[in-house]
CSV table of C-alpha atoms in Angstrom, one decimal:
chain,number,residue,atom,x,y,z
A,141,MET,CA,-46.1,-94.8,26.8
A,142,SER,CA,-46.8,-91.1,27.1
A,143,ILE,CA,-47.5,-88.3,29.5
A,144,GLU,CA,-50.5,-86.1,28.6
A,145,ILE,CA,-51.2,-82.9,30.4
A,146,ARG,CA,-54.7,-81.6,29.6
A,147,ASP,CA,-56.1,-78.2,30.5
A,148,LEU,CA,-54.3,-78.0,33.8
A,149,HIS,CA,-55.4,-75.4,36.2
A,150,LYS,CA,-53.7,-74.7,39.6
A,151,ALA,CA,-53.9,-71.8,41.9
A,152,PHE,CA,-52.2,-71.1,45.2
A,153,GLY,CA,-54.5,-68.8,47.2
A,154,SER,CA,-55.4,-66.0,44.9
A,155,LYS,CA,-52.5,-66.6,42.6
A,156,GLU,CA,-53.4,-68.6,39.5
A,157,VAL,CA,-50.3,-70.3,38.3
A,158,LEU,CA,-51.7,-72.6,35.7
A,159,ARG,CA,-54.7,-71.5,33.6
A,160,GLY,CA,-55.3,-74.4,31.2
A,161,PHE,CA,-51.9,-75.6,30.2
A,162,SER,CA,-51.7,-78.6,27.9
A,163,ALA,CA,-48.7,-80.6,26.5
A,164,THR,CA,-47.9,-84.2,25.5
A,165,ALA,CA,-44.6,-86.1,25.9
A,166,ARG,CA,-44.8,-89.0,23.4
A,167,ASP,CA,-43.2,-92.4,23.7
A,168,GLY,CA,-39.4,-92.3,23.7
A,169,GLU,CA,-39.0,-88.5,23.1
A,170,THR,CA,-37.8,-85.7,25.2
A,171,LEU,CA,-40.3,-82.9,25.6
A,172,VAL,CA,-38.8,-79.6,26.7
A,173,ILE,CA,-41.2,-77.2,28.5
A,174,LEU,CA,-40.0,-73.7,28.3
A,175,GLY,CA,-41.2,-70.7,30.3
A,176,GLY,CA,-39.9,-67.8,32.4
A,177,SER,CA,-39.3,-68.0,36.1
A,178,GLY,CA,-42.5,-68.4,38.1
A,179,SER,CA,-44.4,-69.4,35.0
A,180,GLY,CA,-45.5,-72.7,36.5
A,181,LYS,CA,-43.1,-75.2,35.0
A,182,SER,CA,-42.1,-76.9,38.2
A,183,VAL,CA,-45.8,-76.9,39.3
A,184,THR,CA,-46.7,-78.7,36.1
A,185,LEU,CA,-44.0,-81.3,36.7
A,186,LYS,CA,-45.1,-82.0,40.2
A,187,HIS,CA,-48.6,-82.8,38.9
A,188,VAL,CA,-47.1,-85.6,36.8
A,189,VAL,CA,-46.1,-87.6,39.9
A,190,GLY,CA,-49.0,-86.6,42.1
A,191,LEU,CA,-47.1,-84.2,44.4
A,192,LEU,CA,-49.8,-81.7,43.6
A,193,ASP,CA,-53.4,-82.2,42.6
A,194,PRO,CA,-54.9,-80.0,39.9
A,195,ASP,CA,-57.8,-77.7,40.5
A,196,ARG,CA,-59.1,-78.6,37.1
A,197,GLY,CA,-57.8,-80.6,34.2
A,198,GLU,CA,-55.9,-83.8,34.3
A,199,VAL,CA,-52.5,-85.5,33.8
A,200,LEU,CA,-52.5,-89.0,32.2
A,201,VAL,CA,-49.4,-91.2,32.5
A,202,ASP,CA,-49.8,-94.4,30.5
A,203,GLY,CA,-53.4,-93.5,30.2
A,204,ASP,CA,-54.0,-93.4,34.0
A,205,ARG,CA,-55.3,-90.2,35.4
A,206,VAL,CA,-52.8,-89.4,38.2
A,207,ASP,CA,-55.1,-87.5,40.6
A,208,SER,CA,-57.6,-90.3,40.7
A,209,LEU,CA,-55.1,-93.0,41.7
A,210,GLY,CA,-55.2,-94.6,45.2
A,211,GLN,CA,-52.0,-94.5,47.3
A,212,ALA,CA,-50.8,-98.0,46.2
A,213,GLU,CA,-51.4,-97.2,42.6
A,214,LEU,CA,-49.7,-93.8,42.9
A,215,TYR,CA,-46.6,-95.4,44.5
A,216,ALA,CA,-46.6,-98.0,41.6
A,217,LEU,CA,-46.7,-95.1,39.1
A,218,ARG,CA,-43.9,-93.2,40.9
A,219,ARG,CA,-41.7,-96.3,40.6
A,220,LYS,CA,-42.0,-95.9,36.8
A,221,VAL,CA,-41.0,-92.2,37.0
A,222,GLY,CA,-37.6,-90.8,37.9
A,223,TYR,CA,-37.6,-87.2,39.1
A,224,VAL,CA,-34.4,-85.1,38.9
A,225,PHE,CA,-34.9,-82.1,41.2
A,226,GLN,CA,-33.6,-78.6,40.5
A,227,PHE,CA,-31.1,-78.7,43.4
A,228,ALA,CA,-30.8,-82.5,43.3
A,229,ALA,CA,-32.6,-82.8,46.7
A,230,LEU,CA,-30.1,-85.4,47.9
A,231,PHE,CA,-30.6,-86.5,51.5
A,232,ASP,CA,-27.8,-84.7,53.5
A,233,SER,CA,-27.5,-87.5,56.1
A,234,LEU,CA,-26.9,-90.3,53.6
A,235,THR,CA,-23.9,-91.0,51.4
A,236,VAL,CA,-24.2,-90.7,47.6
A,237,ALA,CA,-24.5,-94.5,47.3
A,238,GLU,CA,-27.2,-94.6,49.9
A,239,ASN,CA,-29.1,-91.8,48.1
A,240,VAL,CA,-28.9,-93.6,44.8
A,241,GLY,CA,-30.0,-96.9,46.4
A,242,MET,CA,-32.9,-95.5,48.3
A,243,GLY,CA,-35.6,-96.1,45.7
A,244,LEU,CA,-34.3,-99.7,45.2
A,245,GLN,CA,-34.9,-100.5,48.9
A,246,ARG,CA,-38.6,-100.2,48.3
A,247,MET,CA,-38.4,-102.8,45.5
A,248,LYS,CA,-38.5,-106.4,46.9
A,249,GLU,CA,-37.1,-107.8,43.7
A,250,TYR,CA,-33.7,-106.3,44.5
A,251,THR,CA,-31.5,-108.3,46.9
A,252,PRO,CA,-28.9,-106.3,48.9
A,253,ALA,CA,-26.2,-107.5,46.4
A,254,ASP,CA,-28.4,-106.5,43.4
A,255,ARG,CA,-28.9,-103.1,45.0
A,256,GLU,CA,-25.2,-102.6,45.5
A,257,ARG,CA,-24.5,-103.6,41.9
A,258,ARG,CA,-27.2,-101.4,40.5
A,259,VAL,CA,-25.9,-98.4,42.5
A,260,GLU,CA,-22.5,-98.9,41.1
A,261,GLU,CA,-23.9,-99.2,37.6
A,262,CYS,CA,-25.8,-96.0,37.9
A,263,LEU,CA,-22.9,-94.1,39.4
A,264,ASP,CA,-20.7,-95.3,36.5
A,265,LEU,CA,-23.4,-94.2,34.0
A,266,VAL,CA,-23.2,-90.6,35.3
A,267,ASP,CA,-19.4,-90.7,35.6
A,268,LEU,CA,-19.4,-90.7,39.4
A,269,GLU,CA,-17.6,-94.0,39.9
A,270,GLY,CA,-15.8,-93.9,43.3
A,271,PHE,CA,-18.0,-91.2,44.7
A,272,GLY,CA,-20.4,-93.6,46.5
A,273,SER,CA,-19.0,-93.2,49.9
A,274,ARG,CA,-19.0,-89.3,49.8
A,275,MET,CA,-21.6,-87.2,51.5
A,276,PRO,CA,-23.7,-84.8,49.3
A,277,ALA,CA,-22.0,-81.8,51.0
A,278,GLU,CA,-18.7,-82.9,49.5
A,279,LEU,CA,-19.9,-82.7,45.9
A,280,SER,CA,-19.8,-79.8,43.5
A,281,GLY,CA,-23.0,-78.5,41.9
A,282,GLY,CA,-22.5,-80.5,38.7
A,283,GLN,CA,-21.7,-83.7,40.7
A,284,ARG,CA,-24.8,-83.2,42.8
A,285,LYS,CA,-27.0,-83.0,39.7
A,286,ARG,CA,-25.4,-86.1,38.3
A,287,ALA,CA,-25.9,-87.9,41.6
A,288,GLY,CA,-29.6,-86.8,41.4
A,289,ILE,CA,-29.8,-88.3,37.9
A,290,ALA,CA,-28.2,-91.5,39.1
A,291,ARG,CA,-30.8,-91.7,41.9
A,292,ALA,CA,-33.6,-91.1,39.4
A,293,ILE,CA,-32.5,-93.8,37.0
A,294,ALA,CA,-31.7,-96.4,39.6
A,295,THR,CA,-35.2,-97.9,39.6
A,296,GLU,CA,-35.1,-98.3,35.8
A,297,PRO,CA,-38.0,-95.9,35.2
A,298,ASP,CA,-39.9,-95.5,32.0
A,299,TYR,CA,-40.0,-91.8,32.4
A,300,LEU,CA,-37.5,-89.2,33.5
A,301,LEU,CA,-38.6,-85.7,34.7
A,302,TYR,CA,-35.9,-83.0,34.9
A,303,ASP,CA,-36.6,-79.8,36.8
A,304,GLU,CA,-34.1,-77.2,35.5
A,305,PRO,CA,-31.2,-79.7,35.2
A,306,THR,CA,-28.6,-77.1,34.1
A,307,THR,CA,-29.6,-74.1,36.2
A,308,GLY,CA,-26.6,-72.5,38.0
A,309,LEU,CA,-24.0,-74.6,36.3
A,310,ASP,CA,-21.0,-73.5,34.3
A,311,PRO,CA,-21.2,-74.0,30.4
A,312,LEU,CA,-19.0,-77.1,30.4
A,313,THR,CA,-21.0,-78.8,33.2
A,314,ARG,CA,-24.2,-77.8,31.4
A,315,ALA,CA,-23.0,-79.6,28.3
A,316,VAL,CA,-22.1,-82.7,30.3
A,317,ILE,CA,-25.5,-82.8,31.8
A,318,ASP,CA,-27.2,-82.3,28.4
A,319,ARG,CA,-25.1,-85.2,27.0
A,320,LEU,CA,-26.2,-87.3,30.0
A,321,ILE,CA,-29.9,-86.5,29.3
A,322,ASN,CA,-29.5,-87.6,25.7
A,323,ARG,CA,-27.6,-90.7,26.8
A,324,MET,CA,-30.4,-91.6,29.2
A,325,LYS,CA,-32.9,-91.4,26.3
A,326,GLU,CA,-30.8,-93.4,23.9
A,327,GLU,CA,-29.5,-96.1,26.3
A,328,LEU,CA,-32.5,-96.5,28.6
A,329,ARG,CA,-35.2,-95.6,26.0
A,330,VAL,CA,-37.0,-93.4,28.5
A,331,THR,CA,-39.6,-90.7,27.7
A,332,GLY,CA,-38.5,-87.5,29.2
A,333,ILE,CA,-39.8,-84.1,30.2
A,334,VAL,CA,-37.2,-81.3,30.8
A,335,ILE,CA,-38.2,-78.0,32.1
A,336,THR,CA,-35.8,-75.2,31.6
A,337,HIS,CA,-35.3,-71.6,30.6
A,338,ASP,CA,-31.8,-72.3,29.3
A,339,MET,CA,-32.2,-72.2,25.5
A,340,GLU,CA,-28.8,-73.5,24.6
A,341,SER,CA,-29.4,-76.6,26.7
A,342,ALA,CA,-33.0,-76.9,25.5
A,343,PHE,CA,-32.0,-77.1,21.8
A,344,ARG,CA,-29.4,-79.8,22.7
A,345,VAL,CA,-31.9,-82.2,24.3
A,346,ALA,CA,-35.3,-81.4,22.8
A,347,ASP,CA,-37.2,-83.6,20.4
A,348,ARG,CA,-40.2,-81.3,20.8
A,349,PHE,CA,-40.9,-78.1,22.7
A,350,ALA,CA,-43.9,-76.7,24.6
A,351,MET,CA,-43.9,-73.2,26.0
A,352,ILE,CA,-45.9,-72.0,29.0
A,353,HIS,CA,-46.9,-68.4,29.2
A,354,GLU,CA,-49.3,-66.8,31.7
A,355,GLY,CA,-50.3,-70.3,32.7
A,356,ARG,CA,-51.3,-71.5,29.2
A,357,GLN,CA,-49.7,-73.2,26.3
A,358,GLN,CA,-48.1,-70.6,24.1
A,359,PHE,CA,-46.4,-73.0,21.7
A,360,GLU,CA,-46.0,-76.7,21.0
A,361,GLY,CA,-43.8,-78.1,18.2
A,362,SER,CA,-40.5,-79.4,16.9
A,363,PRO,CA,-37.1,-77.6,17.3
A,364,GLU,CA,-37.4,-76.5,13.7
A,365,GLU,CA,-40.8,-75.1,14.2
A,366,ILE,CA,-39.8,-73.1,17.3
A,367,ARG,CA,-36.9,-71.6,15.4
A,368,GLU,CA,-39.1,-70.5,12.6
A,369,THR,CA,-42.1,-69.3,14.6
A,370,ARG,CA,-43.3,-65.7,14.3
A,371,ASP,CA,-45.0,-65.7,17.6
A,372,PRO,CA,-43.5,-62.7,19.3
A,373,VAL,CA,-43.8,-64.2,22.9
A,374,VAL,CA,-41.9,-67.3,21.8
A,375,ARG,CA,-39.3,-65.3,19.8
A,376,ALA,CA,-38.8,-62.9,22.7
A,377,PHE,CA,-38.2,-65.8,25.0
A,378,ILE,CA,-35.8,-67.8,22.8
A,379,GLU,CA,-33.9,-64.8,21.6
A,380,GLY,CA,-33.9,-63.0,25.0
A,381,ARG,CA,-35.5,-59.9,23.5
A,382,PRO,CA,-38.3,-58.5,25.7
A,383,GLU,CA,-38.8,-55.6,23.2
A,384,LEU,CA,-40.5,-58.0,20.8
A,385,ILE,CA,-43.4,-58.4,23.2
A,386,GLU,CA,-43.5,-54.7,24.0
A,387,GLU,CA,-43.7,-53.9,20.3
A,388,VAL,CA,-46.8,-56.1,20.0
A,389,GLY,CA,-48.3,-54.3,22.8
B,191,MET,CA,-50.3,-84.9,61.6
B,192,ILE,CA,-50.9,-87.2,64.6
B,193,TRP,CA,-53.8,-88.9,62.7
B,194,ARG,CA,-51.5,-89.5,59.7
B,195,ALA,CA,-48.7,-90.8,61.9
B,196,GLY,CA,-51.2,-93.3,63.4
B,197,ALA,CA,-52.2,-94.4,59.9
B,198,ALA,CA,-48.6,-94.7,58.9
B,199,LEU,CA,-47.8,-97.2,61.7
B,200,LYS,CA,-48.7,-100.0,59.4
B,201,GLU,CA,-45.6,-99.3,57.3
B,202,VAL,CA,-43.4,-101.2,59.7
B,203,ASP,CA,-40.6,-101.9,57.2
B,204,VAL,CA,-40.2,-98.1,56.7
B,205,TRP,CA,-40.0,-96.9,60.3
B,206,LEU,CA,-38.6,-99.8,62.3
B,207,GLY,CA,-34.9,-99.4,61.5
B,208,LEU,CA,-35.1,-95.6,61.6
B,209,THR,CA,-36.7,-95.6,65.0
B,210,LEU,CA,-33.6,-97.1,66.6
B,211,ARG,CA,-31.5,-94.4,65.0
B,212,GLN,CA,-33.8,-91.7,66.3
B,213,MET,CA,-33.8,-93.3,69.8
B,214,THR,CA,-30.0,-92.7,69.8
B,215,LYS,CA,-30.4,-89.1,68.5
B,216,ILE,CA,-33.3,-88.1,70.6
B,217,GLY,CA,-32.5,-90.1,73.7
B,218,VAL,CA,-28.9,-91.1,74.2
B,219,ASP,CA,-27.5,-87.8,72.8
B,220,SER,CA,-29.8,-85.9,75.2
B,221,VAL,CA,-28.5,-87.7,78.3
B,222,PRO,CA,-25.6,-85.3,79.1
B,223,ILE,CA,-27.6,-82.1,79.1
B,224,ALA,CA,-30.4,-83.7,81.1
B,225,LEU,CA,-28.0,-85.0,83.7
B,226,PHE,CA,-26.2,-81.7,83.9
B,227,ILE,CA,-29.4,-79.8,84.6
B,228,ALA,CA,-30.6,-82.5,87.1
B,229,MET,CA,-27.3,-82.5,89.0
B,230,PHE,CA,-27.4,-78.8,89.7
B,231,THR,CA,-31.1,-78.9,90.5
B,232,GLY,CA,-30.5,-81.6,93.1
B,233,ILE,CA,-27.7,-79.6,94.7
B,234,VAL,CA,-29.8,-76.4,94.9
B,235,LEU,CA,-32.8,-78.3,96.2
B,236,ALA,CA,-30.8,-79.9,99.1
B,237,LEU,CA,-29.3,-76.5,100.0
B,238,GLN,CA,-32.6,-74.6,99.8
B,239,ALA,CA,-34.4,-77.3,101.8
B,240,SER,CA,-31.8,-77.1,104.6
B,241,TYR,CA,-32.0,-73.3,104.6
B,242,THR,CA,-35.8,-73.4,104.9
B,243,PHE,CA,-36.0,-76.1,107.5
B,244,THR,CA,-33.3,-74.8,109.9
B,245,GLY,CA,-34.4,-75.2,113.4
B,246,ALA,CA,-38.0,-75.9,112.7
B,247,ILE,CA,-38.2,-79.2,110.8
B,248,PRO,CA,-35.9,-82.3,111.2
B,249,LEU,CA,-33.1,-82.2,108.6
B,250,TYR,CA,-34.0,-85.6,107.2
B,251,PHE,CA,-36.9,-83.8,105.5
B,252,VAL,CA,-34.2,-82.6,103.0
B,253,GLY,CA,-34.4,-86.2,101.6
B,254,VAL,CA,-38.2,-85.9,101.4
B,255,LEU,CA,-38.1,-82.7,99.5
B,256,VAL,CA,-35.3,-83.6,97.1
B,257,GLY,CA,-37.0,-87.0,96.3
B,258,LYS,CA,-40.5,-85.8,96.0
B,259,THR,CA,-39.7,-82.6,94.0
B,260,MET,CA,-37.3,-84.4,91.6
B,261,MET,CA,-39.8,-87.2,91.0
B,262,LEU,CA,-43.1,-85.3,90.8
B,263,GLU,CA,-42.0,-82.0,89.3
B,264,LEU,CA,-38.5,-80.9,88.5
B,265,GLY,CA,-37.2,-84.1,87.0
B,266,PRO,CA,-39.9,-84.5,84.3
B,267,VAL,CA,-40.5,-80.8,83.7
B,268,LEU,CA,-36.9,-79.6,83.5
B,269,THR,CA,-35.9,-82.6,81.3
B,270,GLY,CA,-38.9,-81.9,79.2
B,271,LEU,CA,-38.1,-78.2,78.7
B,272,ALA,CA,-34.4,-79.0,78.0
B,273,LEU,CA,-35.4,-81.6,75.4
B,274,ALA,CA,-38.1,-79.3,73.9
B,275,GLY,CA,-35.1,-77.0,73.1
B,276,ARG,CA,-32.7,-79.6,72.0
B,277,VAL,CA,-35.0,-82.2,70.4
B,278,GLY,CA,-37.9,-80.0,69.3
B,279,ALA,CA,-35.6,-77.5,67.6
B,280,ASN,CA,-33.6,-80.2,65.9
B,281,ILE,CA,-36.6,-82.0,64.5
B,282,SER,CA,-38.2,-78.8,63.3
B,283,ALA,CA,-35.0,-77.5,61.7
B,284,GLU,CA,-34.1,-80.8,60.1
B,285,LEU,CA,-37.6,-81.5,58.6
B,286,GLY,CA,-38.0,-77.8,57.7
B,287,THR,CA,-34.7,-77.8,55.7
B,288,MET,CA,-35.8,-81.1,54.1
B,289,LYS,CA,-39.1,-79.5,53.1
B,290,VAL,CA,-37.6,-76.3,51.6
B,291,THR,CA,-34.9,-78.2,49.7
B,292,GLU,CA,-37.5,-80.6,48.2
B,293,GLN,CA,-36.0,-83.7,50.0
B,294,ILE,CA,-39.5,-84.5,51.3
B,295,ASP,CA,-40.9,-84.3,47.7
B,296,ALA,CA,-37.9,-86.6,46.7
B,297,LEU,CA,-39.0,-89.1,49.3
B,298,GLU,CA,-42.5,-89.2,47.9
B,299,THR,CA,-41.3,-89.6,44.3
B,300,MET,CA,-39.3,-92.7,45.5
B,301,ALA,CA,-42.6,-94.1,46.9
B,302,TYR,CA,-41.6,-93.5,50.5
B,303,PRO,CA,-44.5,-92.3,52.7
B,304,PRO,CA,-42.9,-89.2,54.3
B,305,VAL,CA,-44.9,-89.5,57.5
B,306,ALA,CA,-43.9,-93.2,58.0
B,307,TYR,CA,-40.3,-92.3,57.2
B,308,LEU,CA,-39.8,-89.1,59.0
B,309,VAL,CA,-42.6,-88.6,61.6
B,310,VAL,CA,-43.3,-92.0,63.1
B,311,PRO,CA,-39.7,-92.9,64.0
B,312,ARG,CA,-39.3,-89.5,65.8
B,313,ILE,CA,-42.6,-89.7,67.7
B,314,LEU,CA,-41.9,-93.3,68.8
B,315,ALA,CA,-38.4,-92.5,69.8
B,316,GLY,CA,-39.7,-89.5,71.9
B,317,ILE,CA,-42.3,-91.7,73.6
B,318,ILE,CA,-39.7,-94.4,74.4
B,319,MET,CA,-36.7,-92.2,75.3
B,320,PHE,CA,-38.1,-89.2,77.2
B,321,PRO,CA,-39.1,-91.4,80.2
B,322,ILE,CA,-35.7,-93.1,80.1
B,323,VAL,CA,-33.8,-89.8,80.1
B,324,THR,CA,-36.2,-88.4,82.7
B,325,ALA,CA,-35.6,-91.5,85.0
B,326,LEU,CA,-31.8,-91.0,84.7
B,327,ALA,CA,-32.2,-87.2,85.4
B,328,ILE,CA,-34.3,-88.0,88.5
B,329,GLY,CA,-31.6,-90.4,89.7
B,330,MET,CA,-28.9,-87.9,89.1
B,331,GLY,CA,-30.8,-85.1,90.9
B,332,ILE,CA,-31.4,-87.3,93.9
B,333,GLY,CA,-27.8,-88.5,93.9
B,334,ALA,CA,-26.5,-84.9,93.7
B,335,GLY,CA,-28.9,-83.9,96.6
B,336,TRP,CA,-27.6,-86.8,98.7
B,337,LEU,CA,-23.9,-85.9,98.1
B,338,THR,CA,-24.7,-82.3,98.9
B,339,ALA,CA,-26.4,-83.3,102.1
B,340,LEU,CA,-23.5,-85.5,103.0
B,341,GLN,CA,-20.7,-83.0,102.2
B,342,LEU,CA,-22.3,-79.6,103.0
B,343,LEU,CA,-25.2,-80.2,105.4
B,344,ASP,CA,-23.5,-82.6,107.9
B,345,MET,CA,-26.3,-85.2,107.2
B,346,SER,CA,-25.7,-88.9,107.2
B,347,THR,CA,-26.6,-91.2,104.4
B,348,TYR,CA,-29.1,-92.8,106.9
B,349,GLU,CA,-30.8,-89.5,107.5
B,350,PHE,CA,-31.1,-88.7,103.8
B,351,MET,CA,-32.4,-92.1,102.9
B,352,HIS,CA,-34.8,-92.1,105.8
B,353,GLY,CA,-36.3,-88.8,104.4
B,354,LEU,CA,-36.2,-90.1,100.9
B,355,THR,CA,-38.2,-93.2,101.6
B,356,LEU,CA,-40.5,-91.7,104.3
B,357,PHE,CA,-43.3,-90.6,102.0
B,358,PHE,CA,-42.2,-92.5,98.9
B,359,LEU,CA,-45.0,-94.1,96.9
B,360,PRO,CA,-44.6,-96.2,93.8
B,361,PHE,CA,-47.2,-94.0,92.2
B,362,ASP,CA,-44.6,-91.2,92.2
B,363,VAL,CA,-42.6,-93.1,89.7
B,364,PHE,CA,-45.6,-93.8,87.6
B,365,PHE,CA,-46.6,-90.1,87.7
B,366,ALA,CA,-43.2,-89.0,86.5
B,367,MET,CA,-43.2,-91.5,83.7
B,368,ILE,CA,-46.7,-90.6,82.5
B,369,LYS,CA,-45.6,-87.0,82.4
B,370,ALA,CA,-42.3,-87.8,80.6
B,371,THR,CA,-44.1,-90.0,78.0
B,372,SER,CA,-46.7,-87.3,77.3
B,373,PHE,CA,-43.9,-84.6,77.0
B,374,GLY,CA,-42.0,-86.9,74.6
B,375,PHE,CA,-45.1,-87.4,72.4
B,376,MET,CA,-45.9,-83.7,72.3
B,377,VAL,CA,-42.4,-82.3,71.8
B,378,THR,CA,-41.7,-84.7,68.8
B,379,SER,CA,-45.2,-84.2,67.3
B,380,ILE,CA,-44.9,-80.4,67.5
B,381,GLY,CA,-41.4,-80.5,66.0
B,382,CYS,CA,-42.6,-82.6,63.1
B,383,PHE,CA,-45.7,-80.5,62.6
B,384,TYR,CA,-43.8,-77.2,62.3
B,385,GLY,CA,-41.1,-78.9,60.2
B,386,PHE,CA,-43.6,-80.0,57.7
B,387,GLN,CA,-45.3,-76.6,57.7
B,388,THR,CA,-42.1,-74.8,56.8
B,389,ARG,CA,-42.3,-72.4,53.8
B,390,GLY,CA,-39.6,-70.3,52.2
B,391,GLY,CA,-35.9,-70.6,52.8
B,392,ALA,CA,-33.6,-70.1,55.8
B,393,GLU,CA,-36.0,-67.6,57.3
B,394,GLY,CA,-38.9,-70.0,57.2
B,395,VAL,CA,-36.8,-72.7,58.9
B,396,GLY,CA,-35.8,-70.3,61.6
B,397,ARG,CA,-39.4,-69.3,62.1
B,398,SER,CA,-40.6,-73.0,62.3
B,399,THR,CA,-37.8,-73.9,64.8
B,400,THR,CA,-38.7,-71.0,67.1
B,401,GLN,CA,-42.4,-71.8,67.0
B,402,ALA,CA,-41.7,-75.5,67.7
B,403,VAL,CA,-39.6,-74.7,70.8
B,404,VAL,CA,-42.0,-72.0,72.1
B,405,ILE,CA,-45.2,-74.1,71.6
B,406,SER,CA,-43.5,-77.3,73.0
B,407,SER,CA,-42.4,-75.4,76.1
B,408,MET,CA,-45.9,-74.0,76.7
B,409,VAL,CA,-47.5,-77.4,76.1
B,410,ILE,CA,-45.2,-79.0,78.6
B,411,LEU,CA,-46.3,-76.5,81.3
B,412,VAL,CA,-49.9,-76.9,80.4
B,413,LEU,CA,-49.6,-80.7,80.5
B,414,ASP,CA,-47.7,-80.5,83.8
B,415,ALA,CA,-50.7,-78.8,85.3
B,416,PHE,CA,-53.1,-81.1,83.6
B,417,TRP,CA,-51.5,-84.2,85.1
B,418,ALA,CA,-51.4,-82.6,88.5
B,419,VAL,CA,-55.1,-81.8,88.4
B,420,THR,CA,-56.2,-85.2,87.0
B,421,LEU,CA,-53.8,-87.6,88.8
B,422,LEU,CA,-52.9,-86.1,92.2
């Protein structure tokens, strides 16, 4: 089980966001994709579930090229992938439990009783037991993120994609979310991709890193390798020192 | 959008239950405003007819004018315009907000076809409920005209009913329902279209909502003329 992103190109009008980005998330690992705001991290993630089609290049999930799948195959693939959105993207008009159970309603193997039980399990797993009857508007930022994770894992996916899971959260809640991401990997054995620019969080969850810069891969390697790299662009990013790039020119 | 909605009709399990919820939201919840507008329209029609006819035309023609005008023109058009504001704006703002907050993307990632889940129930509810709300509005307008004739114009119920039925044709009802159905289809389709086209944040939602209401209102007036030209 793996996700391979190969030579991905994507432009919106005249703006080229991705210019040949490549990265691989291997079986059972969490790949963290780093990059500044507007560098194309979210755009990359949307290609993995076919929300966007590449202009050039390809994304392979379990060896299947995503942009060549028919609608039924694409839906089958999406059932294997849980997606945690940056601002949770919970449905305002549904309760937390209804949000978490939505994906299950599309799966005929779940009876209503099974669905209810699974929703409870998922809410317990993200420490939101007793929150099922609340509306999303009644949750804090951290609780919304956790509800988003519960919704993503409800269908027992093989892959989890996290779009900036800790952005806008206080340090304590960030640590809770990071612990949850690691727990999902260990308990559910899922392969994950986390996109973030939060370095503290990135080092807590990453098995490997890839960095996107000017639409291309700037770096790919282990946490040890990224700590020791001499690449000024990578160092400038992880140390928060823009002068390192300016010095290089 | 309309083509995709047609293709999404096969996803019955997705849209069926949601259509009933939308029928309540689009139809039942719109009844008070539609009846309010129709009531005052009926009152004004009766008074203006009486004012115009004084001395020249028998007063029972008040019933003719109230009935024909409510059925053929003001009932469907005023209800359509009111619902273009209420329903069109609501659909566009709701879907626009869902779009900019990635809720529509979230639907897709959970293997829900967004058009079957969001568009089909709203269009079907519009097609079904606009004629029902319009029929109620026509009834209210005529009822208000009748009470006005009775209380303020010294007419009898017999005189008003005589006028009301004098030139009545079953086709008038058909004509009103055809108009209302087409308005329902267009208002909901336009609301969905602009909702899905929304870009940016709150400003984008506001822009989509305004466009949906303005375009829906214009389309209603164009369709009104179209049906008059083709069916009358």
